[in-house]
Short mmCIF file of C-alpha atoms and ligand atoms in Angstrom, two decimals:
data_model
loop_
_atom_site.label_atom_id
_atom_site.label_comp_id
_atom_site.label_asym_id
_atom_site.label_seq_id
_atom_site.Cartn_x
_atom_site.Cartn_y
_atom_site.Cartn_z
CA MET A 1 23.51 7.04 -9.72
CA ASN A 2 21.23 4.10 -8.91
CA ILE A 3 17.71 5.50 -8.58
CA LYS A 4 16.53 2.20 -7.08
CA THR A 5 18.31 3.27 -3.90
CA VAL A 6 15.16 5.22 -3.01
CA GLN A 7 13.38 1.86 -2.74
CA LYS A 8 15.41 1.29 0.45
CA ILE A 9 13.38 4.04 2.15
CA CYS A 10 10.72 2.63 4.51
CA TYR A 11 7.03 3.48 4.22
CA GLY A 12 3.63 2.28 5.34
CA MET A 13 0.47 1.71 3.31
CA TYR A 14 -2.48 4.06 3.69
CA VAL A 15 -5.83 4.99 2.24
CA ILE A 16 -5.88 8.78 1.96
CA SER A 17 -9.44 10.04 1.64
CA SER A 18 -11.17 13.36 1.20
CA LYS A 19 -14.47 14.89 0.18
CA LYS A 20 -15.88 17.48 -2.18
CA GLY A 21 -19.37 18.61 -1.32
CA GLY A 22 -21.20 15.34 -0.68
CA GLN A 23 -18.80 13.29 -2.79
CA LEU A 24 -16.21 10.99 -1.22
CA ASN A 25 -13.02 9.60 -2.63
CA GLY A 26 -9.89 7.86 -1.43
CA GLN A 27 -6.67 6.46 -2.81
CA ILE A 28 -3.71 4.39 -1.72
CA ALA A 29 -0.56 6.25 -0.72
CA ASN A 30 2.67 5.17 0.90
CA THR A 31 4.21 8.64 1.11
CA LEU A 32 2.89 9.85 4.44
CA PHE A 33 4.98 10.77 7.47
CA GLN A 34 4.80 12.70 10.68
CA ILE A 35 6.48 16.11 10.70
CA THR A 36 5.95 17.56 14.18
CA SER A 37 4.38 16.41 17.43
CA ASP A 38 3.30 19.80 18.79
CA PRO A 39 1.07 20.52 17.07
CA PRO A 40 0.79 17.01 15.61
CA THR A 41 1.27 17.29 11.85
CA VAL A 42 1.83 14.93 8.94
CA ALA A 43 2.69 15.38 5.29
CA VAL A 44 1.38 13.38 2.35
CA SER A 45 2.39 13.53 -1.31
CA ILE A 46 -0.52 13.24 -3.75
CA ASN A 47 -0.44 13.12 -7.56
CA LYS A 48 -2.13 16.12 -9.20
CA GLN A 49 -3.92 13.81 -11.66
CA ASN A 50 -5.74 11.98 -8.88
CA LEU A 51 -9.30 12.86 -7.93
CA THR A 52 -8.34 12.80 -4.25
CA HIS A 53 -5.94 15.67 -4.98
CA GLU A 54 -8.81 17.76 -6.32
CA TYR A 55 -10.93 16.93 -3.27
CA ILE A 56 -8.18 17.80 -0.76
CA GLN A 57 -7.51 21.10 -2.52
CA GLU A 58 -11.20 21.92 -2.42
CA SER A 59 -12.13 20.79 1.11
CA LYS A 60 -8.74 21.33 2.80
CA VAL A 61 -9.20 18.12 4.79
CA PHE A 62 -8.00 14.55 4.42
CA THR A 63 -8.02 11.33 6.43
CA ASP A 64 -5.44 8.60 6.64
CA SER A 65 -6.56 5.01 7.23
CA ILE A 66 -3.54 2.95 8.26
CA LEU A 67 -3.71 -0.52 6.70
CA SER A 68 -2.82 -3.75 8.45
CA LYS A 69 -0.58 -6.46 7.03
CA GLU A 70 -3.72 -8.52 6.44
CA ALA A 71 -5.27 -5.97 4.05
CA PRO A 72 -6.09 -7.98 0.89
CA MET A 73 -4.80 -7.03 -2.53
CA THR A 74 -8.40 -6.49 -3.59
CA LEU A 75 -8.74 -3.62 -1.09
CA ILE A 76 -5.45 -2.07 -2.21
CA GLY A 77 -6.43 -2.58 -5.85
CA HIS A 78 -9.84 -1.02 -5.29
CA PHE A 79 -8.43 2.18 -3.81
CA GLY A 80 -5.07 2.16 -5.58
CA PHE A 81 -5.72 1.13 -9.15
CA LYS A 82 -9.19 2.46 -9.87
CA SER A 83 -10.29 6.05 -10.34
CA GLY A 84 -13.05 7.76 -8.43
CA ARG A 85 -13.94 9.42 -11.74
CA GLU A 86 -15.24 6.05 -12.94
CA LEU A 87 -16.80 4.62 -9.81
CA ASP A 88 -17.86 5.55 -6.31
CA LYS A 89 -15.05 3.92 -4.36
CA PHE A 90 -16.99 4.07 -1.08
CA LYS A 91 -20.08 2.31 -2.40
CA ASP A 92 -20.42 -1.02 -0.56
CA ARG A 93 -17.30 -0.37 1.56
CA THR A 94 -17.17 -0.24 5.36
CA TYR A 95 -16.34 3.29 6.45
CA LYS A 96 -17.39 6.13 8.68
CA ILE A 97 -17.50 9.87 8.23
CA GLY A 98 -15.08 11.63 10.53
CA ILE A 99 -15.29 15.00 12.24
CA THR A 100 -13.74 16.61 9.16
CA GLY A 101 -16.56 15.21 7.02
CA ALA A 102 -14.09 13.07 5.10
CA PRO A 103 -14.47 9.27 5.08
CA ILE A 104 -12.35 6.81 7.06
CA VAL A 105 -11.99 3.30 5.65
CA LEU A 106 -12.71 0.70 8.35
CA GLU A 107 -11.58 -2.45 6.53
CA ASN A 108 -8.23 -3.81 7.71
CA THR A 109 -7.59 -0.41 9.27
CA ILE A 110 -5.52 -0.40 12.46
CA GLY A 111 -5.88 3.31 13.10
CA TYR A 112 -6.70 6.58 11.45
CA LEU A 113 -5.81 10.26 11.40
CA GLU A 114 -8.03 13.15 10.44
CA CYS A 115 -6.26 16.23 9.19
CA GLU A 116 -6.90 19.83 8.24
CA VAL A 117 -4.53 21.19 5.60
CA LEU A 118 -2.19 23.83 7.02
CA SER A 119 -0.20 24.36 3.83
CA SER A 120 0.72 22.74 0.56
CA THR A 121 3.81 22.70 -1.62
CA ASP A 122 3.76 22.28 -5.39
CA VAL A 123 6.42 19.73 -6.32
CA GLY A 124 5.66 19.36 -10.04
CA THR A 125 3.76 16.12 -10.62
CA HIS A 126 2.60 16.04 -6.99
CA THR A 127 1.49 18.33 -4.19
CA ILE A 128 2.72 17.82 -0.65
CA PHE A 129 -0.12 18.54 1.74
CA ILE A 130 0.81 19.31 5.33
CA GLY A 131 -2.03 18.50 7.69
CA LYS A 132 -2.70 19.18 11.34
CA ILE A 133 -4.14 16.10 13.07
CA VAL A 134 -7.52 17.10 14.50
CA ASP A 135 -8.61 13.59 15.46
CA CYS A 136 -7.04 10.14 15.51
CA GLU A 137 -7.73 6.74 16.97
CA ILE A 138 -6.19 3.28 17.24
CA LEU A 139 -8.60 0.56 16.07
CA SER A 140 -6.53 -2.60 16.34
CA ASP A 141 -3.22 -3.94 17.61
CA ALA A 142 -2.54 -5.74 14.33
CA GLU A 143 0.73 -4.99 12.60
CA PRO A 144 0.79 -2.21 10.02
CA MET A 145 1.56 -3.09 6.42
CA THR A 146 4.84 -1.69 5.22
CA TYR A 147 5.44 -0.76 1.59
CA ALA A 148 8.24 -3.34 1.46
CA TYR A 149 5.86 -6.07 2.68
CA TYR A 150 3.34 -5.03 0.03
CA HIS A 151 5.98 -5.43 -2.68
CA GLN A 152 7.76 -8.53 -1.43
CA VAL A 153 5.02 -10.64 0.11
CA LYS A 154 1.89 -9.39 -1.60
CA GLY A 155 3.58 -8.97 -5.00
CA GLY A 156 2.22 -5.44 -5.25
CA LYS A 157 3.24 -2.85 -7.81
CA SER A 158 3.15 0.95 -7.93
CA PRO A 159 0.78 2.70 -10.31
CA LYS A 160 2.47 5.17 -12.69
CA THR A 161 0.97 8.04 -10.71
CA ALA A 162 2.72 7.04 -7.45
CA PRO A 163 5.60 9.25 -6.32
CA THR A 164 7.63 6.11 -5.83
CA TYR A 165 6.95 4.63 -9.28
CA ILE A 166 10.05 3.44 -11.13
CA LYS A 167 9.86 2.18 -14.70
CA GLU A 168 10.86 -1.47 -14.81
CA GLU A 169 13.44 -2.68 -17.27
CA LYS A 170 12.71 -6.14 -18.64
CA PRO A 171 15.50 -8.58 -17.83
CA GLN A 172 17.21 -10.14 -20.84
CA GLY A 173 16.92 -13.80 -21.70
CA THR A 174 14.16 -14.78 -19.29
CA VAL A 175 12.50 -18.13 -19.74
CA VAL A 176 9.08 -18.24 -21.37
CA SER A 177 6.50 -19.13 -18.75
CA SER A 178 2.77 -19.33 -18.62
CA LYS A 179 2.45 -16.51 -16.15
CA TYR A 180 0.34 -13.59 -17.31
CA LYS A 181 0.74 -9.97 -16.27
CA CYS A 182 -1.97 -7.36 -15.94
CA ASN A 183 -1.16 -4.38 -18.17
CA VAL A 184 -3.10 -2.08 -15.87
CA CYS A 185 -1.65 -2.76 -12.43
CA GLY A 186 1.25 -5.15 -12.90
CA TYR A 187 -0.34 -8.06 -11.02
CA VAL A 188 1.02 -11.38 -12.24
CA TYR A 189 -1.28 -14.38 -12.53
CA SER A 190 0.64 -17.48 -11.59
CA PRO A 191 -1.00 -20.79 -12.61
CA GLU A 192 0.79 -22.47 -9.69
CA GLU A 193 -0.94 -20.21 -7.21
CA GLY A 194 -4.24 -19.69 -8.98
CA ASP A 195 -6.53 -17.06 -7.49
CA PRO A 196 -8.14 -18.77 -4.48
CA ALA A 197 -9.85 -15.54 -3.37
CA SER A 198 -11.85 -15.65 -6.63
CA GLY A 199 -12.41 -19.40 -6.46
CA ILE A 200 -9.60 -20.29 -8.90
CA LYS A 201 -7.74 -23.36 -7.72
CA PRO A 202 -3.94 -23.55 -7.79
CA GLY A 203 -2.80 -25.24 -10.99
CA THR A 204 -5.32 -23.49 -13.25
CA PRO A 205 -3.71 -22.28 -16.51
CA PHE A 206 -4.51 -18.70 -17.49
CA GLU A 207 -6.23 -19.98 -20.64
CA ASP A 208 -8.68 -21.96 -18.50
CA LEU A 209 -9.81 -19.01 -16.39
CA PRO A 210 -13.49 -18.17 -16.94
CA ASP A 211 -14.16 -15.33 -19.39
CA ASP A 212 -15.62 -13.19 -16.63
CA TRP A 213 -12.56 -13.57 -14.41
CA VAL A 214 -10.99 -10.20 -13.64
CA CYS A 215 -7.69 -9.04 -12.20
CA PRO A 216 -7.98 -9.49 -8.41
CA VAL A 217 -6.08 -6.25 -7.86
CA CYS A 218 -7.51 -3.73 -10.31
CA GLY A 219 -10.53 -5.45 -11.85
CA ALA A 220 -9.18 -5.41 -15.41
CA PRO A 221 -10.59 -8.11 -17.75
CA LYS A 222 -8.57 -11.05 -19.10
CA SER A 223 -7.97 -9.15 -22.33
CA GLU A 224 -5.71 -6.73 -20.41
CA PHE A 225 -3.31 -9.54 -19.58
CA ALA A 226 -0.17 -10.33 -21.53
CA LYS A 227 1.96 -13.44 -21.40
CA GLU A 228 5.13 -12.85 -19.43
CA GLU A 229 8.19 -13.37 -21.62
FE1 FE B 1 -4.69 -5.47 -12.63
#
């Protein structure tokens, strides 16, 4: 059995958000799909460890912001690799509060759904929430980001809490390079590419990055990086 076969399944990239009292939180998910059209329903699989899970269970509502291909890794890193227990993820972000009272991310969002939870299924590490769409809107004609595009073009990884996470085996006999990998999110710093979004020119060795440089995806400091071997 080759478990990597499941990576052939197609997905999109979404920010799933919810609320608890006056608190807001959101996270990245790829595991969302439509179930029925009448009434319009969708299902989403959310890790029980995530704060968004707690909020959805409490408020029985969630929103889905559908990300465009142009969504930067920093946006995905912000919602996907940080915890709302440590920071207010909506502080300084562009969003609106929907009719459910849950937030809708408006950065690189091509459309959104607002859902009320009809039922949920306990599937061990995750809960599948089935939501009835109570409001939705298209915001842009830009192309949606697929999960495959995120992996192949953006170089994105899955956090360990993602339903689609698969532990990577290190290939044998790889050449020593000066690429450095973030231990938190899996982002690889390539000296050839640099980090132009943070003002780091292509050709900058990892060792020459300023001490206050942080992972462009998850915000981890340089000390969280390990040389790729
Ligand atoms: Fe990182």
